[in-house]
Short mmCIF file of C-alpha atoms in Angstrom, two decimals:
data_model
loop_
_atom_site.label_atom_id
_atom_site.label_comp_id
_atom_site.label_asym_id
_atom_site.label_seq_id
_atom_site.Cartn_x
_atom_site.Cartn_y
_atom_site.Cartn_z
CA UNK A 1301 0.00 0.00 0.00
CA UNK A 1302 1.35 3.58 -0.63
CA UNK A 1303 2.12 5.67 1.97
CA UNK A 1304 1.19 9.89 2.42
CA UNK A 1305 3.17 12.61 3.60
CA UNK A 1306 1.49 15.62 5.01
CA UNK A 1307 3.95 19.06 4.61
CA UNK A 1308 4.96 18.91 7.59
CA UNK A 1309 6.42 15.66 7.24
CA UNK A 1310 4.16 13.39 8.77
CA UNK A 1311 3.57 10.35 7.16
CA UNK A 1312 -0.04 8.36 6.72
CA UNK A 1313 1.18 4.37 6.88
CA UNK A 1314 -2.23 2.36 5.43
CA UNK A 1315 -0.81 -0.58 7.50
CA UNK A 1316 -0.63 1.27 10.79
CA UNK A 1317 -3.59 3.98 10.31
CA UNK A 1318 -4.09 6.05 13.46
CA UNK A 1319 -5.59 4.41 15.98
CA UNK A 1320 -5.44 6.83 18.10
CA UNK A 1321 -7.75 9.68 16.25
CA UNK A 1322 -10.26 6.25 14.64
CA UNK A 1323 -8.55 5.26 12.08
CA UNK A 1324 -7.81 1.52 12.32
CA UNK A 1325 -4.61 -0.37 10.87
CA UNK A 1326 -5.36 -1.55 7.37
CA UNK A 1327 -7.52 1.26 6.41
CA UNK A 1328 -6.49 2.42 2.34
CA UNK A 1329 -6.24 6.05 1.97
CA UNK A 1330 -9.08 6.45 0.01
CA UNK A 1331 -11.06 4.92 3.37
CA UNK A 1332 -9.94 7.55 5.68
CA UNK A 1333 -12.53 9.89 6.03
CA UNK A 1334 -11.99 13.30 4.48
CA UNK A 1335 -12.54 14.90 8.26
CA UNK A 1336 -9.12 13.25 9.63
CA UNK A 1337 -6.52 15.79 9.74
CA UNK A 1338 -2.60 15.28 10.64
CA UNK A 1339 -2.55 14.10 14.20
CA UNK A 1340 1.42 16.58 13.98
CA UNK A 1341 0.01 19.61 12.51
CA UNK A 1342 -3.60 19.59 11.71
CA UNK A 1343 -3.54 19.78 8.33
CA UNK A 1344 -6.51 17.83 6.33
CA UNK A 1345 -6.14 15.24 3.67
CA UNK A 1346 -5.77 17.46 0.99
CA UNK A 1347 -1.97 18.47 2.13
CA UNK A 1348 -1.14 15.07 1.80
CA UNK A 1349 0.76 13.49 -1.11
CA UNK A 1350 1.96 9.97 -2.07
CA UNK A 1351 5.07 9.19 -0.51
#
């Protein structure tokens, strides 16, 4: 699965999701809901790009 970087260099790992703001581990980008932002910087999906 590909991984996303947010700018501030964060990076979105489909294998390890986040857990800890409801994303669970195995959830595909295109899964996590379009309210998630960066758990670093609180950025939202769209100032993420493939890694």
């Amino acid at each position: 699965m590909e991984k996303y970087i947010c700018m501030c260099g964060y990076i979105y790992d489909p294998e390890l999701g986040d857990p800890d703001n409801g994303v669970e581990p195995g959830t595909p980008w295109e899964e996590v809901p379009d309210s998630w932002v960066c758990p670093i910087c609180g950025l939202g999906k769209e100032s993420f790009s493939e890694e």
